[in-house]
Amino acid sequence: MPPAAAEPLTPERILETTEEVLRRFGPTKATVVDVARALGVSHGSVYRHFPSKAALREAVTDRWLAKSVVVLEEITSDPGASAESKLEAWLEALFAAKRHKAGDDPELFATYTVLLSEHSGVVDAHLTELTDQLSRIIAEGVAAGSLAAEDVPATARAVFHATGRFHDPQYAADWVSPTILTEFEAVTALLIRGLRA
């Protein structure tokens, strides 16, 4: 394999390296110079692809969040599942993804948390995508007569907010509690019962 500097400098390669640098130094200490050094290029070369540290950090977060959205979209689009089972599976998958990210990838999770506190457009788009998926599931249930919701988008937002303790990063410390899964199951069951037509 040729040395890193001999490989073409692509946005994808920069993002992969940035993830490694963030894992090594954390979101507050990692710099574009660190990324450039790891790539064997000048920091100006990185800036040609990403105009600022904030843009680079947002692109890394977007790439990282997109991985969990793919799994959630598969659940949302499953033609063989009922809306009720999709809703339960979707909430479980979201909680599992957030717990996994917080426990297994704490530095990138910290980057996501920093962007959340900065009201990042990437995070806003992610949250919108999640509530849109919930809306589609609930609308499907309403059309099938298994779920009841007068205002589907408002109901989707309510479900998302009601389950916030299980996906909002501010509650990440709670996710290691020995009772958290029981609490999650109780909230999910309550919400699904409340939505049944």
PDB file of C-alpha atoms in Angstrom:
ATOM      1  CA  MET A   1       0.000   0.000   0.000  1.00  0.00           C
ATOM      2  CA  PRO A   2       1.407   3.432  -0.906  1.00  0.00           C
ATOM      3  CA  PRO A   3       2.051   5.949   1.873  1.00  0.00           C
ATOM      4  CA  ALA A   4      -0.913   8.075   2.921  1.00  0.00           C
ATOM      5  CA  ALA A   5       0.353  11.204   1.178  1.00  0.00           C
ATOM      6  CA  ALA A   6       0.543   9.342  -2.175  1.00  0.00           C
ATOM      7  CA  GLU A   7      -3.199   8.536  -2.091  1.00  0.00           C
ATOM      8  CA  PRO A   8      -5.519  11.086  -3.681  1.00  0.00           C
ATOM      9  CA  LEU A   9      -6.941  13.550  -1.175  1.00  0.00           C
ATOM     10  CA  THR A  10     -10.695  13.072  -1.309  1.00  0.00           C
ATOM     11  CA  PRO A  11     -13.424  14.358   1.015  1.00  0.00           C
ATOM     12  CA  GLU A  12     -14.107  10.767   2.109  1.00  0.00           C
ATOM     13  CA  ARG A  13     -10.459  10.191   3.015  1.00  0.00           C
ATOM     14  CA  ILE A  14     -10.380  13.469   4.944  1.00  0.00           C
ATOM     15  CA  LEU A  15     -13.536  12.487   6.853  1.00  0.00           C
ATOM     16  CA  GLU A  16     -12.170   9.044   7.747  1.00  0.00           C
ATOM     17  CA  THR A  17      -8.951  10.600   9.020  1.00  0.00           C
ATOM     18  CA  THR A  18     -10.852  13.296  10.901  1.00  0.00           C
ATOM     19  CA  GLU A  19     -12.830  10.588  12.712  1.00  0.00           C
ATOM     20  CA  GLU A  20      -9.545   8.980  13.783  1.00  0.00           C
ATOM     21  CA  VAL A  21      -8.154  12.344  14.950  1.00  0.00           C
ATOM     22  CA  LEU A  22     -11.353  13.122  16.876  1.00  0.00           C
ATOM     23  CA  ARG A  23     -11.172   9.734  18.562  1.00  0.00           C
ATOM     24  CA  ARG A  24      -7.558  10.388  19.523  1.00  0.00           C
ATOM     25  CA  PHE A  25      -7.830  14.017  20.711  1.00  0.00           C
ATOM     26  CA  GLY A  26     -11.562  14.628  21.302  1.00  0.00           C
ATOM     27  CA  PRO A  27     -13.707  17.366  19.743  1.00  0.00           C
ATOM     28  CA  THR A  28     -12.265  20.278  21.720  1.00  0.00           C
ATOM     29  CA  LYS A  29      -8.565  19.531  21.117  1.00  0.00           C
ATOM     30  CA  ALA A  30      -8.566  18.142  17.566  1.00  0.00           C
ATOM     31  CA  THR A  31      -7.502  20.670  14.944  1.00  0.00           C
ATOM     32  CA  VAL A  32      -7.406  20.838  11.168  1.00  0.00           C
ATOM     33  CA  VAL A  33      -3.604  20.852  11.478  1.00  0.00           C
ATOM     34  CA  ASP A  34      -3.843  17.480  13.307  1.00  0.00           C
ATOM     35  CA  VAL A  35      -5.980  16.114  10.467  1.00  0.00           C
ATOM     36  CA  ALA A  36      -3.580  17.443   7.826  1.00  0.00           C
ATOM     37  CA  ARG A  37      -0.590  15.979   9.685  1.00  0.00           C
ATOM     38  CA  ALA A  38      -2.290  12.562   9.850  1.00  0.00           C
ATOM     39  CA  LEU A  39      -2.963  12.769   6.111  1.00  0.00           C
ATOM     40  CA  GLY A  40       0.585  13.922   5.303  1.00  0.00           C
ATOM     41  CA  VAL A  41      -0.658  17.121   3.612  1.00  0.00           C
ATOM     42  CA  SER A  42      -0.802  20.826   4.396  1.00  0.00           C
ATOM     43  CA  HIS A  43      -3.799  22.162   6.300  1.00  0.00           C
ATOM     44  CA  GLY A  44      -4.543  24.302   3.227  1.00  0.00           C
ATOM     45  CA  SER A  45      -5.196  21.089   1.284  1.00  0.00           C
ATOM     46  CA  VAL A  46      -7.856  20.119   3.825  1.00  0.00           C
ATOM     47  CA  TYR A  47      -9.408  23.603   3.640  1.00  0.00           C
ATOM     48  CA  ARG A  48      -9.790  23.212  -0.143  1.00  0.00           C
ATOM     49  CA  HIS A  49     -12.364  20.475   0.609  1.00  0.00           C
ATOM     50  CA  PHE A  50     -13.812  21.877   3.861  1.00  0.00           C
ATOM     51  CA  PRO A  51     -13.694  25.668   4.337  1.00  0.00           C
ATOM     52  CA  SER A  52     -13.493  25.609   8.145  1.00  0.00           C
ATOM     53  CA  LYS A  53     -13.022  23.397  11.193  1.00  0.00           C
ATOM     54  CA  ALA A  54     -16.767  23.736  11.852  1.00  0.00           C
ATOM     55  CA  ALA A  55     -17.616  22.560   8.315  1.00  0.00           C
ATOM     56  CA  LEU A  56     -15.300  19.581   8.699  1.00  0.00           C
ATOM     57  CA  ARG A  57     -16.761  18.684  12.091  1.00  0.00           C
ATOM     58  CA  GLU A  58     -20.311  18.956  10.703  1.00  0.00           C
ATOM     59  CA  ALA A  59     -19.431  16.725   7.742  1.00  0.00           C
ATOM     60  CA  VAL A  60     -17.975  14.086  10.079  1.00  0.00           C
ATOM     61  CA  THR A  61     -21.075  14.221  12.272  1.00  0.00           C
ATOM     62  CA  ASP A  62     -23.370  14.002   9.246  1.00  0.00           C
ATOM     63  CA  ARG A  63     -21.509  10.933   7.986  1.00  0.00           C
ATOM     64  CA  TRP A  64     -21.589   9.347  11.425  1.00  0.00           C
ATOM     65  CA  LEU A  65     -25.324  10.003  11.964  1.00  0.00           C
ATOM     66  CA  ALA A  66     -26.231   8.770   8.477  1.00  0.00           C
ATOM     67  CA  LYS A  67     -25.146   5.254   9.441  1.00  0.00           C
ATOM     68  CA  SER A  68     -27.944   4.915  12.010  1.00  0.00           C
ATOM     69  CA  VAL A  69     -30.519   6.564   9.734  1.00  0.00           C
ATOM     70  CA  VAL A  70     -30.001   3.793   7.169  1.00  0.00           C
ATOM     71  CA  VAL A  71     -31.084   1.129   9.672  1.00  0.00           C
ATOM     72  CA  LEU A  72     -34.073   3.212  10.752  1.00  0.00           C
ATOM     73  CA  GLU A  73     -35.092   3.744   7.121  1.00  0.00           C
ATOM     74  CA  GLU A  74     -35.042  -0.016   6.529  1.00  0.00           C
ATOM     75  CA  ILE A  75     -37.492  -0.440   9.404  1.00  0.00           C
ATOM     76  CA  THR A  76     -39.664   2.456   8.185  1.00  0.00           C
ATOM     77  CA  SER A  77     -39.841   1.050   4.650  1.00  0.00           C
ATOM     78  CA  ASP A  78     -40.392  -2.615   5.559  1.00  0.00           C
ATOM     79  CA  PRO A  79     -43.438  -3.645   3.472  1.00  0.00           C
ATOM     80  CA  GLY A  80     -44.079  -6.792   5.498  1.00  0.00           C
ATOM     81  CA  ALA A  81     -44.418  -5.218   8.959  1.00  0.00           C
ATOM     82  CA  SER A  82     -47.395  -3.530  10.598  1.00  0.00           C
ATOM     83  CA  ALA A  83     -47.112   0.122  11.583  1.00  0.00           C
ATOM     84  CA  GLU A  84     -47.306  -0.862  15.234  1.00  0.00           C
ATOM     85  CA  SER A  85     -44.415  -3.330  14.962  1.00  0.00           C
ATOM     86  CA  LYS A  86     -42.432  -0.822  12.880  1.00  0.00           C
ATOM     87  CA  LEU A  87     -42.927   1.846  15.525  1.00  0.00           C
ATOM     88  CA  GLU A  88     -41.717  -0.468  18.286  1.00  0.00           C
ATOM     89  CA  ALA A  89     -38.740  -1.701  16.208  1.00  0.00           C
ATOM     90  CA  TRP A  90     -37.851   1.866  15.150  1.00  0.00           C
ATOM     91  CA  LEU A  91     -37.790   3.148  18.732  1.00  0.00           C
ATOM     92  CA  GLU A  92     -35.719   0.134  19.824  1.00  0.00           C
ATOM     93  CA  ALA A  93     -33.246   0.630  16.970  1.00  0.00           C
ATOM     94  CA  LEU A  94     -32.858   4.352  17.697  1.00  0.00           C
ATOM     95  CA  PHE A  95     -32.188   3.688  21.379  1.00  0.00           C
ATOM     96  CA  ALA A  96     -29.740   0.880  20.559  1.00  0.00           C
ATOM     97  CA  ALA A  97     -27.885   3.076  18.049  1.00  0.00           C
ATOM     98  CA  LYS A  98     -27.536   5.985  20.491  1.00  0.00           C
ATOM     99  CA  ARG A  99     -26.418   3.708  23.332  1.00  0.00           C
ATOM    100  CA  HIS A 100     -23.902   2.044  21.018  1.00  0.00           C
ATOM    101  CA  LYS A 101     -22.522   5.388  19.840  1.00  0.00           C
ATOM    102  CA  ALA A 102     -22.257   6.784  23.375  1.00  0.00           C
ATOM    103  CA  GLY A 103     -20.596   3.661  24.768  1.00  0.00           C
ATOM    104  CA  ASP A 104     -18.437   2.491  21.880  1.00  0.00           C
ATOM    105  CA  ASP A 105     -17.529   5.765  20.162  1.00  0.00           C
ATOM    106  CA  PRO A 106     -17.489   8.381  22.957  1.00  0.00           C
ATOM    107  CA  GLU A 107     -15.293  10.915  21.150  1.00  0.00           C
ATOM    108  CA  LEU A 108     -17.563  11.114  18.100  1.00  0.00           C
ATOM    109  CA  PHE A 109     -20.582  11.105  20.396  1.00  0.00           C
ATOM    110  CA  ALA A 110     -19.003  14.087  22.166  1.00  0.00           C
ATOM    111  CA  THR A 111     -18.625  15.832  18.789  1.00  0.00           C
ATOM    112  CA  TYR A 112     -22.327  15.246  18.143  1.00  0.00           C
ATOM    113  CA  THR A 113     -23.133  16.666  21.590  1.00  0.00           C
ATOM    114  CA  VAL A 114     -21.023  19.773  20.900  1.00  0.00           C
ATOM    115  CA  LEU A 115     -22.833  20.336  17.606  1.00  0.00           C
ATOM    116  CA  LEU A 116     -26.180  19.822  19.320  1.00  0.00           C
ATOM    117  CA  SER A 117     -25.333  22.586  21.792  1.00  0.00           C
ATOM    118  CA  GLU A 118     -24.357  24.847  18.876  1.00  0.00           C
ATOM    119  CA  HIS A 119     -27.719  24.276  17.139  1.00  0.00           C
ATOM    120  CA  SER A 120     -25.970  22.773  14.145  1.00  0.00           C
ATOM    121  CA  GLY A 121     -27.781  22.514  10.831  1.00  0.00           C
ATOM    122  CA  VAL A 122     -26.536  18.929  10.528  1.00  0.00           C
ATOM    123  CA  VAL A 123     -28.147  17.963  13.824  1.00  0.00           C
ATOM    124  CA  ASP A 124     -31.363  19.824  12.948  1.00  0.00           C
ATOM    125  CA  ALA A 125     -31.549  17.973   9.629  1.00  0.00           C
ATOM    126  CA  HIS A 126     -30.936  14.666  11.424  1.00  0.00           C
ATOM    127  CA  LEU A 127     -33.747  15.315  13.907  1.00  0.00           C
ATOM    128  CA  THR A 128     -36.087  16.321  11.081  1.00  0.00           C
ATOM    129  CA  GLU A 129     -35.249  13.129   9.210  1.00  0.00           C
ATOM    130  CA  LEU A 130     -36.018  11.059  12.303  1.00  0.00           C
ATOM    131  CA  THR A 131     -39.395  12.708  12.932  1.00  0.00           C
ATOM    132  CA  ASP A 132     -40.234  12.375   9.231  1.00  0.00           C
ATOM    133  CA  GLN A 133     -39.648   8.623   9.484  1.00  0.00           C
ATOM    134  CA  LEU A 134     -41.906   8.470  12.543  1.00  0.00           C
ATOM    135  CA  SER A 135     -44.556  10.445  10.643  1.00  0.00           C
ATOM    136  CA  ARG A 136     -44.473   7.929   7.799  1.00  0.00           C
ATOM    137  CA  ILE A 137     -44.898   5.004  10.201  1.00  0.00           C
ATOM    138  CA  ILE A 138     -47.778   6.669  12.052  1.00  0.00           C
ATOM    139  CA  ALA A 139     -49.464   7.764   8.802  1.00  0.00           C
ATOM    140  CA  GLU A 140     -49.266   4.185   7.578  1.00  0.00           C
ATOM    141  CA  GLY A 141     -50.952   2.990  10.766  1.00  0.00           C
ATOM    142  CA  VAL A 142     -53.672   5.626  10.476  1.00  0.00           C
ATOM    143  CA  ALA A 143     -54.323   4.599   6.848  1.00  0.00           C
ATOM    144  CA  ALA A 144     -54.533   0.944   7.906  1.00  0.00           C
ATOM    145  CA  GLY A 145     -56.853   1.779  10.792  1.00  0.00           C
ATOM    146  CA  SER A 146     -54.511   0.386  13.451  1.00  0.00           C
ATOM    147  CA  LEU A 147     -53.290   3.729  14.836  1.00  0.00           C
ATOM    148  CA  ALA A 148     -55.162   6.949  15.600  1.00  0.00           C
ATOM    149  CA  ALA A 149     -53.692  10.418  15.154  1.00  0.00           C
ATOM    150  CA  GLU A 150     -55.543  13.583  14.153  1.00  0.00           C
ATOM    151  CA  ASP A 151     -52.320  15.420  13.312  1.00  0.00           C
ATOM    152  CA  VAL A 152     -49.674  12.921  12.169  1.00  0.00           C
ATOM    153  CA  PRO A 153     -46.632  15.272  12.193  1.00  0.00           C
ATOM    154  CA  ALA A 154     -47.547  16.608  15.663  1.00  0.00           C
ATOM    155  CA  THR A 155     -48.032  13.048  16.915  1.00  0.00           C
ATOM    156  CA  ALA A 156     -44.644  12.017  15.488  1.00  0.00           C
ATOM    157  CA  ARG A 157     -42.959  14.938  17.253  1.00  0.00           C
ATOM    158  CA  ALA A 158     -44.767  14.027  20.502  1.00  0.00           C
ATOM    159  CA  VAL A 159     -43.582  10.400  20.288  1.00  0.00           C
ATOM    160  CA  PHE A 160     -40.038  11.591  19.585  1.00  0.00           C
ATOM    161  CA  HIS A 161     -40.064  13.983  22.553  1.00  0.00           C
ATOM    162  CA  ALA A 162     -41.757  11.459  24.857  1.00  0.00           C
ATOM    163  CA  THR A 163     -38.913   9.007  24.212  1.00  0.00           C
ATOM    164  CA  GLY A 164     -36.186  11.666  24.475  1.00  0.00           C
ATOM    165  CA  ARG A 165     -34.665  10.098  27.578  1.00  0.00           C
ATOM    166  CA  PHE A 166     -33.685   7.146  25.389  1.00  0.00           C
ATOM    167  CA  HIS A 167     -32.035   9.028  22.517  1.00  0.00           C
ATOM    168  CA  ASP A 168     -31.242  12.599  23.584  1.00  0.00           C
ATOM    169  CA  PRO A 169     -27.486  12.882  24.338  1.00  0.00           C
ATOM    170  CA  GLN A 170     -28.135  14.871  27.516  1.00  0.00           C
ATOM    171  CA  TYR A 171     -29.430  11.615  29.068  1.00  0.00           C
ATOM    172  CA  ALA A 172     -26.483   9.450  27.950  1.00  0.00           C
ATOM    173  CA  ALA A 173     -25.312   8.931  31.540  1.00  0.00           C
ATOM    174  CA  ASP A 174     -28.660   7.244  32.310  1.00  0.00           C
ATOM    175  CA  TRP A 175     -28.223   4.691  29.528  1.00  0.00           C
ATOM    176  CA  VAL A 176     -25.947   2.477  31.624  1.00  0.00           C
ATOM    177  CA  SER A 177     -28.539   2.142  34.401  1.00  0.00           C
ATOM    178  CA  PRO A 178     -29.477  -1.503  35.095  1.00  0.00           C
ATOM    179  CA  THR A 179     -33.180  -0.557  34.822  1.00  0.00           C
ATOM    180  CA  ILE A 180     -32.988   1.504  31.621  1.00  0.00           C
ATOM    181  CA  LEU A 181     -34.257  -1.255  29.297  1.00  0.00           C
ATOM    182  CA  THR A 182     -37.251  -1.944  31.549  1.00  0.00           C
ATOM    183  CA  GLU A 183     -38.000   1.784  31.635  1.00  0.00           C
ATOM    184  CA  PHE A 184     -37.673   2.021  27.864  1.00  0.00           C
ATOM    185  CA  GLU A 185     -40.026  -0.917  27.317  1.00  0.00           C
ATOM    186  CA  ALA A 186     -42.611   0.599  29.692  1.00  0.00           C
ATOM    187  CA  VAL A 187     -42.589   3.970  27.906  1.00  0.00           C
ATOM    188  CA  THR A 188     -42.723   2.362  24.464  1.00  0.00           C
ATOM    189  CA  ALA A 189     -45.621   0.087  25.429  1.00  0.00           C
ATOM    190  CA  LEU A 190     -47.519   3.042  26.888  1.00  0.00           C
ATOM    191  CA  LEU A 191     -47.056   5.118  23.733  1.00  0.00           C
ATOM    192  CA  ILE A 192     -48.125   2.309  21.415  1.00  0.00           C
ATOM    193  CA  ARG A 193     -51.202   1.557  23.515  1.00  0.00           C
ATOM    194  CA  GLY A 194     -52.103   5.238  23.427  1.00  0.00           C
ATOM    195  CA  LEU A 195     -51.835   5.364  19.638  1.00  0.00           C
ATOM    196  CA  ARG A 196     -53.954   2.291  18.939  1.00  0.00           C
ATOM    197  CA  ALA A 197     -57.172   3.100  17.083  1.00  0.00           C
TER     198      ALA A 197
END
